[in-house]
CSV table of C-alpha atoms in Angstrom, one decimal:
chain,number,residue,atom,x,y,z
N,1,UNK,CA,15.6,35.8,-78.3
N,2,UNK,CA,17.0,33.6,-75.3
N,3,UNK,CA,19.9,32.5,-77.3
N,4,UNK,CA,21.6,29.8,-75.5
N,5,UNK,CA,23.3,27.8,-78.2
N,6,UNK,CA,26.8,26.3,-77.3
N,7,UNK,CA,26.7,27.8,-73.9
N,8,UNK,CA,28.4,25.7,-70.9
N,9,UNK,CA,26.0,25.0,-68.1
N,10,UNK,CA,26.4,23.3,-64.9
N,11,UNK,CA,23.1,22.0,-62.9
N,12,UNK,CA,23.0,20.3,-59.7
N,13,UNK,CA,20.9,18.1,-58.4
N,14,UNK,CA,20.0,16.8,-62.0
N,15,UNK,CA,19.3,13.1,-61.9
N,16,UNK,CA,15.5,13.9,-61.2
N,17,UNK,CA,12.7,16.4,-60.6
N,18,UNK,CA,13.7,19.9,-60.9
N,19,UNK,CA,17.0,19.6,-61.7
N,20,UNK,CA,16.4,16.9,-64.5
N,21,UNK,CA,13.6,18.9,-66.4
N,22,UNK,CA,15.8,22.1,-66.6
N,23,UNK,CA,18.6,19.8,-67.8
N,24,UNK,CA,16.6,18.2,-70.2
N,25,UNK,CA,15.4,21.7,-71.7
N,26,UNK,CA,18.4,23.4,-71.7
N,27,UNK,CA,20.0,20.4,-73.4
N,28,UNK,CA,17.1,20.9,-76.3
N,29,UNK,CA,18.3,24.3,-76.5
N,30,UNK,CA,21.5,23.6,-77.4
N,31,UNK,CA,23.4,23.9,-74.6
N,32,UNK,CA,26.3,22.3,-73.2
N,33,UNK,CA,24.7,20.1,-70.1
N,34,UNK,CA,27.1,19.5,-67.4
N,35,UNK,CA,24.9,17.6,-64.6
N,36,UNK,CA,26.7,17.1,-61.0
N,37,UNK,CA,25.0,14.5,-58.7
N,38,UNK,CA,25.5,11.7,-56.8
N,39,UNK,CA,24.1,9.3,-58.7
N,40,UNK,CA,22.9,9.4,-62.6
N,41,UNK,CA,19.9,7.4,-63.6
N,42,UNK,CA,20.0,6.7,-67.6
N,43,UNK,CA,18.2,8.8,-69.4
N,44,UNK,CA,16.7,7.7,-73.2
N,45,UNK,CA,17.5,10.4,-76.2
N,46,UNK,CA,19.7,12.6,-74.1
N,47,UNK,CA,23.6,13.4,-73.7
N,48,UNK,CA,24.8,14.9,-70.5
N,49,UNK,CA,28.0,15.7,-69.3
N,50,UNK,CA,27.7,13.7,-66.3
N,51,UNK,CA,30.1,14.3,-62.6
N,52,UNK,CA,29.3,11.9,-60.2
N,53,UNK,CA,30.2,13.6,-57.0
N,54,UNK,CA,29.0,14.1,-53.2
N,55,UNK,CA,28.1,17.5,-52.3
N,56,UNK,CA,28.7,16.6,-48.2
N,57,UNK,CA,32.3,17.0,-49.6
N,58,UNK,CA,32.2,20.3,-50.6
N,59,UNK,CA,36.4,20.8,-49.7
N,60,UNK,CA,36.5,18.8,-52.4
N,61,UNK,CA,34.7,21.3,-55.0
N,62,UNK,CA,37.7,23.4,-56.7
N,63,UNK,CA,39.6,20.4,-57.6
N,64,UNK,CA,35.6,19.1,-59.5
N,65,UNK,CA,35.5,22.4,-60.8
N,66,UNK,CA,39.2,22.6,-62.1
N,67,UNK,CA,38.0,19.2,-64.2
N,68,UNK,CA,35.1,20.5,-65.8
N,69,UNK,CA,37.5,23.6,-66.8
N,70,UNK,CA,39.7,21.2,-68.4
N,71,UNK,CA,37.5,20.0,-70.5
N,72,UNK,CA,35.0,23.2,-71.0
N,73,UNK,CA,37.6,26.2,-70.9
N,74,UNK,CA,34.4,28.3,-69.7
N,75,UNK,CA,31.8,28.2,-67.6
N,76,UNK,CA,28.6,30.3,-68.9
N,77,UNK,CA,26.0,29.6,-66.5
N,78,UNK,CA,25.3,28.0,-63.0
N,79,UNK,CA,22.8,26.5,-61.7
N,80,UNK,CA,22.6,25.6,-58.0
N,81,UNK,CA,19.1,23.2,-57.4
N,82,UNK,CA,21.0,20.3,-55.1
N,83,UNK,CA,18.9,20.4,-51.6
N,84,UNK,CA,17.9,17.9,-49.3
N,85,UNK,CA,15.1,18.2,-46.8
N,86,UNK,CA,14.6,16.3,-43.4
N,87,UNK,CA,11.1,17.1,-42.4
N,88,UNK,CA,10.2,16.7,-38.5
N,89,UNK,CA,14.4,16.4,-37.2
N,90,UNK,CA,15.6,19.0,-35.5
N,91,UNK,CA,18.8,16.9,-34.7
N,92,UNK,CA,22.3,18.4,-34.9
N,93,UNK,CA,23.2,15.7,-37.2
N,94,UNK,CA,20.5,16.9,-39.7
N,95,UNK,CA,20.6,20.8,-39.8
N,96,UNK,CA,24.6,20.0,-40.3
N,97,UNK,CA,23.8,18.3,-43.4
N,98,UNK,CA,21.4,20.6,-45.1
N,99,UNK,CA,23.8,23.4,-44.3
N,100,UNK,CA,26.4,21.0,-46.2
N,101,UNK,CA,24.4,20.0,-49.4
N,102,UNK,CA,21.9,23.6,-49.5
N,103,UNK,CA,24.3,26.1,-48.8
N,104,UNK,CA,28.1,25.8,-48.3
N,105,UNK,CA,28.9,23.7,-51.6
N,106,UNK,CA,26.4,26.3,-53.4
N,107,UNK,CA,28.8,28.4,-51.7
N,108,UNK,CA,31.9,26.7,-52.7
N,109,UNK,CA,30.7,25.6,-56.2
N,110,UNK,CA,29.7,29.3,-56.9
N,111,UNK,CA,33.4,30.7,-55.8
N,112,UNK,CA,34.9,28.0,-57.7
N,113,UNK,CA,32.5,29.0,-60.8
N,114,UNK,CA,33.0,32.6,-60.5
N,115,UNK,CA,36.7,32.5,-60.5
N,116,UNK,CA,36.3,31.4,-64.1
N,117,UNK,CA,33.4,33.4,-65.7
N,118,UNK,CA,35.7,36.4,-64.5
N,119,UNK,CA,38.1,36.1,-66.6
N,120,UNK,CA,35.6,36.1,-69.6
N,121,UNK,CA,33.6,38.8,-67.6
N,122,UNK,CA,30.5,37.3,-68.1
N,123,UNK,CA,28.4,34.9,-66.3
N,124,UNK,CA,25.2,34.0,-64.8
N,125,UNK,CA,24.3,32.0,-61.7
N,126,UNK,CA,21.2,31.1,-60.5
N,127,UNK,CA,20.0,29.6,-57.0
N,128,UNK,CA,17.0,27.8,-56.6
N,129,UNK,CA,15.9,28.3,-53.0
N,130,UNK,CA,12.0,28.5,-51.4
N,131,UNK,CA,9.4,30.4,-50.3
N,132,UNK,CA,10.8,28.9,-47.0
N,133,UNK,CA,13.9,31.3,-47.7
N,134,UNK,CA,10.9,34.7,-46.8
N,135,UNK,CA,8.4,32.9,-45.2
N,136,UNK,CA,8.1,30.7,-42.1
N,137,UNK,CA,6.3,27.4,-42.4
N,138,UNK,CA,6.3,24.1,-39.9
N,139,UNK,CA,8.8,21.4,-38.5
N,140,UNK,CA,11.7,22.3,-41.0
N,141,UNK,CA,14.3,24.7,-39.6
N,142,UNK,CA,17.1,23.7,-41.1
N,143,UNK,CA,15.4,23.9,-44.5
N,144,UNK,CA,14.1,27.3,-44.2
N,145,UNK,CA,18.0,28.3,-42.3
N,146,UNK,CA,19.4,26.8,-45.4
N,147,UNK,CA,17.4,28.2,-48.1
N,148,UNK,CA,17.5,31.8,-46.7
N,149,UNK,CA,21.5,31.7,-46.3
N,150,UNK,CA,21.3,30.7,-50.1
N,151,UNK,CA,18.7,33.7,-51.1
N,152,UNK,CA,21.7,36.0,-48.9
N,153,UNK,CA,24.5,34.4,-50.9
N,154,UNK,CA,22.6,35.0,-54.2
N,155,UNK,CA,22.7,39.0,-53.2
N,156,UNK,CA,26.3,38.8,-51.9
N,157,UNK,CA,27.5,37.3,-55.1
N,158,UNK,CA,25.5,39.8,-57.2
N,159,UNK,CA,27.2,42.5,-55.2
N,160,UNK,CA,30.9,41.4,-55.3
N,161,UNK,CA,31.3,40.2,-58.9
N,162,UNK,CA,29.1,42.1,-60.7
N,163,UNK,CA,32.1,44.1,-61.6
N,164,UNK,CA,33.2,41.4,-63.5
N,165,UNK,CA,30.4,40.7,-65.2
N,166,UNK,CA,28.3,38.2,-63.0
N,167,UNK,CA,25.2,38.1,-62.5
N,168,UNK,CA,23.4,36.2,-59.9
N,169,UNK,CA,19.5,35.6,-59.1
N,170,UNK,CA,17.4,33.4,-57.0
N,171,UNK,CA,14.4,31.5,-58.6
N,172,UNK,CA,12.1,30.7,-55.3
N,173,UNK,CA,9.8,28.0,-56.2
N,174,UNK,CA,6.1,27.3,-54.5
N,175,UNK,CA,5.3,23.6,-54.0
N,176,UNK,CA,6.3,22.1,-56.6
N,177,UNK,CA,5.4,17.8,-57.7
N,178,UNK,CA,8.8,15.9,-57.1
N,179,UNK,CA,10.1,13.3,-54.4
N,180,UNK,CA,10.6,15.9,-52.1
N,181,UNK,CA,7.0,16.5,-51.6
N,182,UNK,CA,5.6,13.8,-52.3
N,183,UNK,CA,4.3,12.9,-49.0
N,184,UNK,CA,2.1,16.0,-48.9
N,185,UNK,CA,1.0,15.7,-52.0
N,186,UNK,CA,-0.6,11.8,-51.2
N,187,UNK,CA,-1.8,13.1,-48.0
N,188,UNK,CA,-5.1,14.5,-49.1
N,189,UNK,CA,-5.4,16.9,-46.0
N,190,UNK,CA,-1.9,19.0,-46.9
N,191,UNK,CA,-2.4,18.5,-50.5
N,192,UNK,CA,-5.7,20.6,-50.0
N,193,UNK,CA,-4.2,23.1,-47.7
N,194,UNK,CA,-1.4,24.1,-49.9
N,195,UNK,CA,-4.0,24.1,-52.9
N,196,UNK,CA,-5.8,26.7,-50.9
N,197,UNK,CA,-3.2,28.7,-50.6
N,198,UNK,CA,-2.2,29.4,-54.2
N,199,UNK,CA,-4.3,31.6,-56.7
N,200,UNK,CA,-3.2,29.1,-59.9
N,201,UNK,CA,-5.1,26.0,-58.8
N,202,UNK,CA,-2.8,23.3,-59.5
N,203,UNK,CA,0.2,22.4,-57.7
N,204,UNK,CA,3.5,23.7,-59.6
N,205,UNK,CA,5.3,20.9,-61.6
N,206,UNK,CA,9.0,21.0,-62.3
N,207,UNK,CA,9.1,22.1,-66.0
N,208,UNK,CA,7.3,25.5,-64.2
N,209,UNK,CA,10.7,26.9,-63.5
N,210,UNK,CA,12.0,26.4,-67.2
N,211,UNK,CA,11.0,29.5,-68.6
N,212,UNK,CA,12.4,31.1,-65.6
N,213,UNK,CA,15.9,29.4,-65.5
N,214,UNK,CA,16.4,30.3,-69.8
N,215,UNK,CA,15.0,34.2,-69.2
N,216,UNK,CA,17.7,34.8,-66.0
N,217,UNK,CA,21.1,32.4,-68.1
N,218,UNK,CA,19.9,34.9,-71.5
N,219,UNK,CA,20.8,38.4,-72.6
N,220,UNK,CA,17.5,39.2,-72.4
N,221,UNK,CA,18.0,39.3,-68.7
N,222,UNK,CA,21.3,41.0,-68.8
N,223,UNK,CA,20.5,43.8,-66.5
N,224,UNK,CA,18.6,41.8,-63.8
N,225,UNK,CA,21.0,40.8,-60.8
N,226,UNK,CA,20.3,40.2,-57.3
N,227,UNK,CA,16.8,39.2,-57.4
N,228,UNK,CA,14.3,36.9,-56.2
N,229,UNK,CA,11.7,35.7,-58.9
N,230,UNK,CA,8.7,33.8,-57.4
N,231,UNK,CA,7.0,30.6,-59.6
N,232,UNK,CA,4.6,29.9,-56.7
N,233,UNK,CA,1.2,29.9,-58.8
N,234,UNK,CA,0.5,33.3,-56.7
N,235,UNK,CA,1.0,31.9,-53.4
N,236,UNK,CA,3.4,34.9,-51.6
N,237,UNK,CA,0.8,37.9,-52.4
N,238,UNK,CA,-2.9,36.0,-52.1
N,239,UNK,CA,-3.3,37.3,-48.5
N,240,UNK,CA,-6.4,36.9,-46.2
């Protein structure tokens, strides 16, 4: 079960956190890694396929794409994790970006990917979006905008190329321990607030979405499209 031997997979957002640790497993499983980032930090004991690239220049996606083609023939699986997150700025300037970065080069790497797993009529892509993508929470608009258009894309995707063989989900992680929360997680006030909130009593840690990522890019998933999966240690249905 969850044979992934030999299969092609891009991640984004790689280079750390939750990006990294689905890299590294998928690598262990045999896979094909092909990490896109901005910058690459060395990693001991592993071999990625690495494409240095800025995602605010998402024009520039199809010609990236039409590389890792050349190279790879085939694209098997897709998985969209680059995000950025500007807490407290409700600037222009800001919300402009994470629309860039979180949604319209998901938008144009996922074109760009699906052009090529239909012609093998087969493919699976996977968005990593939020909790913020259902539910409301402070001083981050552009996140939460960004992360729902995502979760929207994931279902619009499903819907138009399933035909050819593509399937598409959205994994919708709690709070998870990387450099993105970090703040709230030294703050002992939030970090106990969000603790409160989820019915596993740990924060979640990047690894947590693993199993998650292998189940949706395997067979064994092959007639699951168009969902969201939560990995929130119970947070979404704890209630009063």
């Amino acid at each position: 079960m969850f044979n992934l031997s030999k299969k092609n997979i891009i991640v984004t957002g790689s280079n750390q956190g939750i990006g990294f640790e689905i890299a590294r497993k998928l690598y262990e499983l045999d896979c094909n890694i092909i990490r896109i980032d901005q910058i690459f930090l060395k990693k001991k004991n592993y071999f990625f396929n690495d494409y240095k690239f800025d995602l605010n220049n998402y024009e520039k996606i199809p010609s990236l794409v039409n590389k890792i083609i050349l190279k790879f023939k085939r694209i098997d699986g897709l998985i969209n994790n680059a995000g950025v997150s500007y807490h407290k700025n409700y600037s222009l300037k800001a919300i402009k970006k994470t629309m860039r970065i979180n949604l319209l080069a998901n938008y144009a790497l996922t074109q760009a990917v699906c052009k090529n797993m239909s012609r093998f009529k087969k493919g699976s892509i996977i968005n990593i979006t939020s909790l913020g993508a259902n539910f409301g929470f402070k001083l981050n608009p552009g996140y939460q905008m960004s992360k729902a258009g995502l979760q929207q894309l994931s279902r619009s995707v499903a819907i138009d190329w399933g035909e050819k063989g593509i399937r598409c989900n959205s994994i919708m992680p709690g709070y998870i321990e990387t450099g993105m929360t970090k703040k709230s997680k030294i703050n002992k006030k939030h970090y106990k607030e969000r603790l409160n909130k989820m019915i596993i009593k740990r924060w979640g840690k990047p690894e947590d979405l693993v199993g998650a990522c292998i189940f949706l890019l395997s067979e064994e998933s092959s007639y699951i499209t168009g969902i969201e999966l939560k990995v929130d240690g119970g947070w979404s249905i704890k209630g009063l």
